[in-house]
Amino acid sequence: MKTKKYDELKLHYKIWFTDQNEKGILGDGKWKILKAIDETGSLTSACEKLEITYRRTWNDLKAIEEQLGFALLEKSRGGAEGGSTSLTPEGKKLIRAFDDFHEKMDVIMQQHFTELKKTLISND
Amino acid sequence: MKTKKYDELKLHYKIWFTDQNEKGILGDGKWKILKAIDETGSLTSACEKLEITYRRTWNDLKAIEEQLGFALLEKSRGGAEGGSTSLTPEGKKLIRAFDDFHEKMDVIMQQHFTELKKTLISND
DNA sequence: ATCCGATATGAACAATCAAACATAACCAAT
DNA sequence: ATTGGTTATGTTTGATTGTTCATATCGGAT
């Protein structure tokens, strides 16, 4: 009975960065947004893709740039296309680093999680 | 400037378990409560210690036991002491496993985080 | 039998956070 | 100068979640 329950357990985790004062800077949510912007070329389409609201997203992005003190985004308004948003080199570097971090953590976490489940299921 | 900001970054993370249906079972919050109960011997004092409300905590604990389908807590009411709450062996085992998991992750995360910061600060 | 301190539980209230709605500003292309 | 699609922003509404308050239940010790 117990064994069965433990076996059904799924692992989740979240990573985020703050400044020394615990104010949030970058987390999984913003990370996904930045990636989506990089892929789609605009904030609007990024939001549609992720199915999140433009308003909220815009707030988040404003916050992150204020926190960091330098630009991650290159934004333009107007024109035939209406405008666009893309990542600065600094922004690309940041999400690449975060990608990397996540990839490594995914592997390691799963390994240890499997171990943990074994421990729980065993009877010592 | 950038260098300085990245240098001030702090890492945070959260781990939690769900069932296959994504319903939360155990996370950092409940883990801390269980630990505090183990240390203090009662729900009331655990709440005081953690500075959280009894009401909320009680709800959380009820939920976790319902989810898991077996008891983590041994509760008694009445008596000169008013009552008490302690962990069952199964409960102790669970938090020990979670402790262990966190300890390992703390180390590994910090290692990789240090690496990540180095990457960000460097100029390639 | 009474008391005390803890568990147990309902209900009202407050606060926080996200979604939805509305509207303005922008500007290359036509 | 009109158009169109996007960025930019304020305001309002709604949902979710935690806090507070109130009250009942329990039972060993005295």
Coordinates of C-alpha atoms (C1' of nucleotides) in Angstrom, one line a residue:
Chain A
M1 CA 0.0 0.0 0.0
K2 CA 2.7 2.5 1.1
T3 CA 4.9 1.1 -1.6
K4 CA 2.4 1.8 -4.2
K5 CA 1.9 5.4 -3.1
Y6 CA 5.6 6.2 -3.0
D7 CA 6.0 4.7 -6.4
E8 CA 3.5 7.2 -7.8
L9 CA 5.4 10.2 -6.5
K10 CA 6.5 12.8 -9.0
L11 CA 9.3 15.3 -8.5
H12 CA 9.0 19.0 -9.2
Y13 CA 11.3 21.8 -8.5
K14 CA 11.8 25.5 -9.1
I15 CA 14.9 27.6 -9.3
W16 CA 15.2 31.3 -9.0
F17 CA 17.7 34.0 -8.4
T18 CA 17.4 37.1 -6.1
D19 CA 19.6 39.9 -5.1
Q20 CA 21.1 39.9 -1.7
N21 CA 17.9 41.5 -0.4
E22 CA 15.8 38.5 -1.5
K23 CA 14.2 40.5 -4.3
G24 CA 13.4 38.2 -7.1
I25 CA 15.4 38.7 -10.3
L26 CA 15.0 35.7 -12.5
G27 CA 13.0 32.5 -12.1
D28 CA 11.4 29.8 -14.3
G29 CA 8.5 32.0 -15.4
K30 CA 10.6 34.9 -16.7
W31 CA 13.1 32.4 -18.1
K32 CA 10.4 30.9 -20.2
I33 CA 9.2 34.2 -21.4
L34 CA 12.7 35.3 -22.5
K35 CA 13.1 32.1 -24.4
A36 CA 9.7 32.5 -26.1
I37 CA 10.6 36.1 -27.1
D38 CA 13.9 34.9 -28.5
E39 CA 12.0 32.3 -30.6
T40 CA 9.1 34.5 -31.7
G41 CA 10.6 37.9 -32.0
S42 CA 7.9 39.7 -30.2
L43 CA 6.4 40.0 -26.8
T44 CA 2.9 39.6 -28.1
S45 CA 3.5 36.4 -29.9
A46 CA 5.6 35.1 -27.0
C47 CA 2.6 35.6 -24.7
E48 CA 0.2 33.9 -27.1
K49 CA 2.6 31.0 -27.4
L50 CA 2.8 30.6 -23.6
E51 CA -0.8 31.4 -23.1
I52 CA -0.1 34.1 -20.6
T53 CA -1.4 37.7 -20.5
Y54 CA 0.6 40.5 -22.1
R55 CA -0.1 42.8 -19.2
R56 CA 1.4 40.6 -16.6
T57 CA 4.3 39.6 -18.8
W58 CA 5.1 43.2 -19.5
N59 CA 5.2 44.0 -15.8
D60 CA 7.5 41.1 -15.1
L61 CA 10.0 42.1 -17.8
K62 CA 10.0 45.6 -16.6
A63 CA 10.8 44.4 -13.1
I64 CA 13.6 42.1 -14.2
E65 CA 15.4 44.8 -16.1
E66 CA 15.0 47.3 -13.3
Q67 CA 16.5 44.7 -10.9
L68 CA 19.4 43.8 -13.0
G69 CA 20.2 47.3 -14.0
F70 CA 20.9 46.6 -17.6
A71 CA 18.9 45.6 -20.7
L72 CA 18.1 42.1 -21.7
L73 CA 15.7 43.2 -24.3
E74 CA 15.8 45.3 -27.4
K75 CA 12.4 46.7 -28.1
S76 CA 11.0 48.7 -31.0
R77 CA 7.6 50.2 -31.6
G78 CA 5.8 51.2 -34.8
G79 CA 6.5 50.4 -38.3
A80 CA 4.7 48.1 -40.7
E81 CA 5.2 45.2 -38.4
G82 CA 4.0 47.2 -35.5
G83 CA 7.1 46.6 -33.5
S84 CA 9.3 43.8 -32.2
T85 CA 11.3 42.6 -29.2
S86 CA 14.4 40.6 -29.2
L87 CA 17.1 39.6 -26.7
T88 CA 20.3 41.5 -26.4
P89 CA 23.5 39.5 -26.4
E90 CA 23.5 39.8 -22.6
G91 CA 20.0 38.4 -22.5
K92 CA 20.9 35.5 -24.7
K93 CA 23.9 34.7 -22.6
L94 CA 21.7 34.7 -19.5
I95 CA 19.1 32.3 -20.8
R96 CA 21.7 30.0 -22.2
A97 CA 23.3 29.8 -18.8
F98 CA 20.0 29.1 -17.2
D99 CA 19.2 26.5 -19.8
D100 CA 22.4 24.8 -19.0
F101 CA 21.8 25.0 -15.3
H102 CA 18.3 23.4 -15.7
E103 CA 19.6 20.6 -17.9
K104 CA 22.2 19.6 -15.4
M105 CA 19.8 19.9 -12.5
D106 CA 17.1 17.8 -14.2
V107 CA 19.5 14.9 -14.5
I108 CA 20.9 15.1 -11.0
M109 CA 17.6 15.6 -9.4
Q110 CA 16.0 12.7 -11.1
Q111 CA 18.9 10.5 -10.1
H112 CA 18.7 11.4 -6.4
F113 CA 14.9 11.2 -6.5
T114 CA 15.0 7.7 -7.8
E115 CA 17.3 6.9 -4.9
L116 CA 15.0 8.5 -2.4
K117 CA 12.0 6.5 -3.6
K118 CA 14.0 3.3 -3.2
T119 CA 14.8 4.3 0.3
L120 CA 11.2 5.1 1.1
I121 CA 9.8 1.9 -0.4
S122 CA 12.4 -0.3 1.4
N123 CA 11.6 -1.3 4.9
D124 CA 14.5 -0.2 7.1
Chain B
M1 CA 28.6 47.0 -13.6
K2 CA 27.2 43.8 -15.0
T3 CA 29.9 41.9 -13.2
K4 CA 28.9 43.4 -9.9
K5 CA 25.2 42.6 -10.4
Y6 CA 25.8 39.0 -11.2
D7 CA 28.1 38.7 -8.3
E8 CA 25.3 39.7 -6.0
L9 CA 23.0 37.0 -7.2
K10 CA 21.6 34.5 -4.7
L11 CA 20.3 31.1 -5.5
H12 CA 17.0 29.7 -4.2
Y13 CA 15.1 26.6 -5.0
K14 CA 12.1 24.6 -3.9
I15 CA 11.4 20.9 -4.2
W16 CA 8.0 19.2 -4.0
F17 CA 6.3 15.9 -4.7
T18 CA 3.0 15.4 -6.3
D19 CA 1.0 12.3 -7.3
Q20 CA 0.7 11.5 -11.0
N21 CA -2.2 13.9 -11.2
E22 CA 0.0 16.8 -10.1
K23 CA -1.8 17.1 -6.8
G24 CA 0.7 18.4 -4.2
I25 CA 1.7 15.9 -1.6
L26 CA 4.8 17.1 0.2
G27 CA 6.8 20.3 -0.2
D28 CA 9.2 22.5 1.7
G29 CA 6.4 24.1 3.8
K30 CA 4.9 20.8 5.1
W31 CA 8.4 19.4 5.5
K32 CA 9.3 22.2 7.8
I33 CA 6.1 21.7 9.8
L34 CA 6.7 18.0 10.2
K35 CA 10.2 18.7 11.4
A36 CA 9.0 21.2 13.9
I37 CA 6.4 18.8 15.2
D38 CA 9.0 16.2 15.6
E39 CA 11.1 18.7 17.6
T40 CA 8.4 20.2 19.7
G41 CA 6.0 17.4 20.3
S42 CA 2.9 19.4 19.5
L43 CA 1.2 21.1 16.6
T44 CA 0.6 24.2 18.6
S45 CA 4.2 24.7 19.6
A46 CA 5.4 23.9 16.1
C47 CA 3.2 26.7 14.8
E48 CA 4.5 29.1 17.3
K49 CA 8.0 28.2 16.5
L50 CA 7.5 28.6 12.8
E51 CA 5.3 31.6 13.3
I52 CA 2.5 30.3 11.1
T53 CA -1.2 29.9 12.0
Y54 CA -2.6 26.8 13.6
R55 CA -5.6 26.8 11.3
R56 CA -3.7 26.8 8.1
T57 CA -1.2 24.2 9.3
W58 CA -3.9 21.9 10.4
N59 CA -5.5 22.1 7.0
D60 CA -2.2 21.3 5.3
L61 CA -1.5 18.3 7.5
K62 CA -5.0 16.9 6.9
A63 CA -4.4 17.3 3.2
I64 CA -1.1 15.5 3.1
E65 CA -2.4 12.5 5.0
E66 CA -5.4 12.3 2.8
Q67 CA -3.2 12.3 -0.2
L68 CA -0.7 9.8 1.0
G69 CA -3.4 7.5 2.3
F70 CA -1.5 6.6 5.5
A71 CA -0.7 8.4 8.7
L72 CA 2.4 10.4 9.3
L73 CA 1.2 11.7 12.6
E74 CA 0.2 10.3 15.9
K75 CA -2.2 12.7 17.6
S76 CA -3.7 12.7 21.0
R77 CA -6.2 15.0 22.6
G78 CA -7.0 15.7 26.3
G79 CA -5.1 14.9 29.4
A80 CA -3.1 17.2 31.7
E81 CA -0.9 18.3 28.8
G82 CA -3.9 19.0 26.7
G83 CA -2.7 16.7 24.0
S84 CA 0.2 16.1 21.7
T85 CA 1.3 15.3 18.2
S86 CA 4.3 13.2 17.1
L87 CA 5.5 11.6 14.0
T88 CA 4.9 7.9 13.2
P89 CA 7.9 5.9 12.2
E90 CA 6.7 6.3 8.6
G91 CA 6.6 10.0 9.1
K92 CA 10.1 10.1 10.5
K93 CA 11.4 8.1 7.7
L94 CA 9.9 10.4 5.2
I95 CA 11.4 13.6 6.7
R96 CA 14.7 11.9 7.1
A97 CA 14.7 11.1 3.4
F98 CA 13.7 14.6 2.5
D99 CA 16.4 16.0 4.8
D100 CA 18.9 13.9 3.0
F101 CA 17.7 15.0 -0.4
H102 CA 17.9 18.6 0.5
E103 CA 21.4 18.3 1.9
K104 CA 22.7 16.7 -1.2
M105 CA 20.9 19.2 -3.4
D106 CA 22.2 22.2 -1.4
V107 CA 25.7 21.2 -2.1
I108 CA 25.2 20.3 -5.8
M109 CA 23.2 23.4 -6.5
Q110 CA 25.7 25.7 -5.0
Q111 CA 28.5 24.1 -7.0
H112 CA 26.7 24.5 -10.3
F113 CA 25.5 28.0 -9.3
T114 CA 29.1 29.1 -8.7
E115 CA 30.0 27.8 -12.1
L116 CA 27.0 29.6 -13.7
K117 CA 28.1 32.9 -12.1
K118 CA 31.6 32.5 -13.4
T119 CA 30.2 32.0 -16.9
L120 CA 28.0 35.0 -16.7
I121 CA 30.7 37.3 -15.4
S122 CA 33.2 36.1 -18.0
N123 CA 33.1 37.8 -21.4
D124 CA 32.7 35.0 -24.0
Chain C
dA1 C1' -16.7 16.8 38.6
dT2 C1' -13.6 20.4 37.2
dC3 C1' -9.8 22.3 34.8
dC4 C1' -6.3 23.0 31.3
dG5 C1' -3.9 23.0 27.3
dA6 C1' -4.1 20.8 23.1
dT7 C1' -6.6 19.1 19.0
dA8 C1' -10.5 19.9 15.7
dT9 C1' -13.4 22.8 12.7
dG10 C1' -16.5 26.4 10.9
dA11 C1' -17.0 31.0 9.2
dA12 C1' -15.9 35.7 8.2
dC13 C1' -12.5 38.7 6.7
dA14 C1' -8.2 40.5 4.5
dA15 C1' -4.7 40.5 1.4
dT16 C1' -2.4 39.1 -2.4
dC17 C1' -2.0 37.9 -7.2
dA18 C1' -3.5 37.1 -11.8
dA19 C1' -6.8 38.0 -15.5
dA20 C1' -9.5 40.9 -18.2
dC21 C1' -10.7 45.2 -20.3
dA22 C1' -9.8 49.4 -22.2
dT23 C1' -6.9 52.8 -24.5
dA24 C1' -2.9 55.4 -25.8
dA25 C1' 1.5 55.9 -28.2
dC26 C1' 4.5 54.6 -31.8
dC27 C1' 6.2 54.6 -36.7
dA28 C1' 7.7 52.2 -41.3
dA29 C1' 5.2 51.3 -45.3
dT30 C1' 1.7 52.5 -48.5
Chain D
dA1 C1' -2.3 61.0 -43.7
dT2 C1' -4.0 56.5 -43.1
dT3 C1' -3.2 51.9 -41.7
dG4 C1' -1.8 48.0 -38.8
dG5 C1' 0.4 45.4 -35.6
dT6 C1' 3.1 46.1 -31.6
dT7 C1' 4.7 48.1 -27.4
dA8 C1' 3.1 50.7 -23.2
dT9 C1' 0.0 51.6 -19.2
dG10 C1' -4.0 52.5 -16.1
dT11 C1' -8.1 50.5 -14.1
dT12 C1' -11.2 47.1 -12.7
dT13 C1' -12.6 42.6 -11.7
dG14 C1' -12.1 38.0 -10.0
dA15 C1' -9.9 34.2 -7.9
dT16 C1' -7.2 32.2 -4.8
dT17 C1' -5.1 31.9 -0.5
dG18 C1' -3.9 33.0 4.2
dT19 C1' -5.4 35.2 8.6
dT20 C1' -8.3 36.0 12.3
dC21 C1' -12.0 35.0 15.3
dA22 C1' -15.0 32.0 17.5
dT23 C1' -16.2 27.7 19.5
dA24 C1' -16.4 22.8 20.3
dT25 C1' -14.2 18.5 21.8
dC26 C1' -11.2 15.7 24.3
dG27 C1' -9.4 13.3 28.6
dG28 C1' -5.5 12.7 32.3
dA29 C1' -4.6 14.9 36.5
dT30 C1' -6.2 17.1 40.6

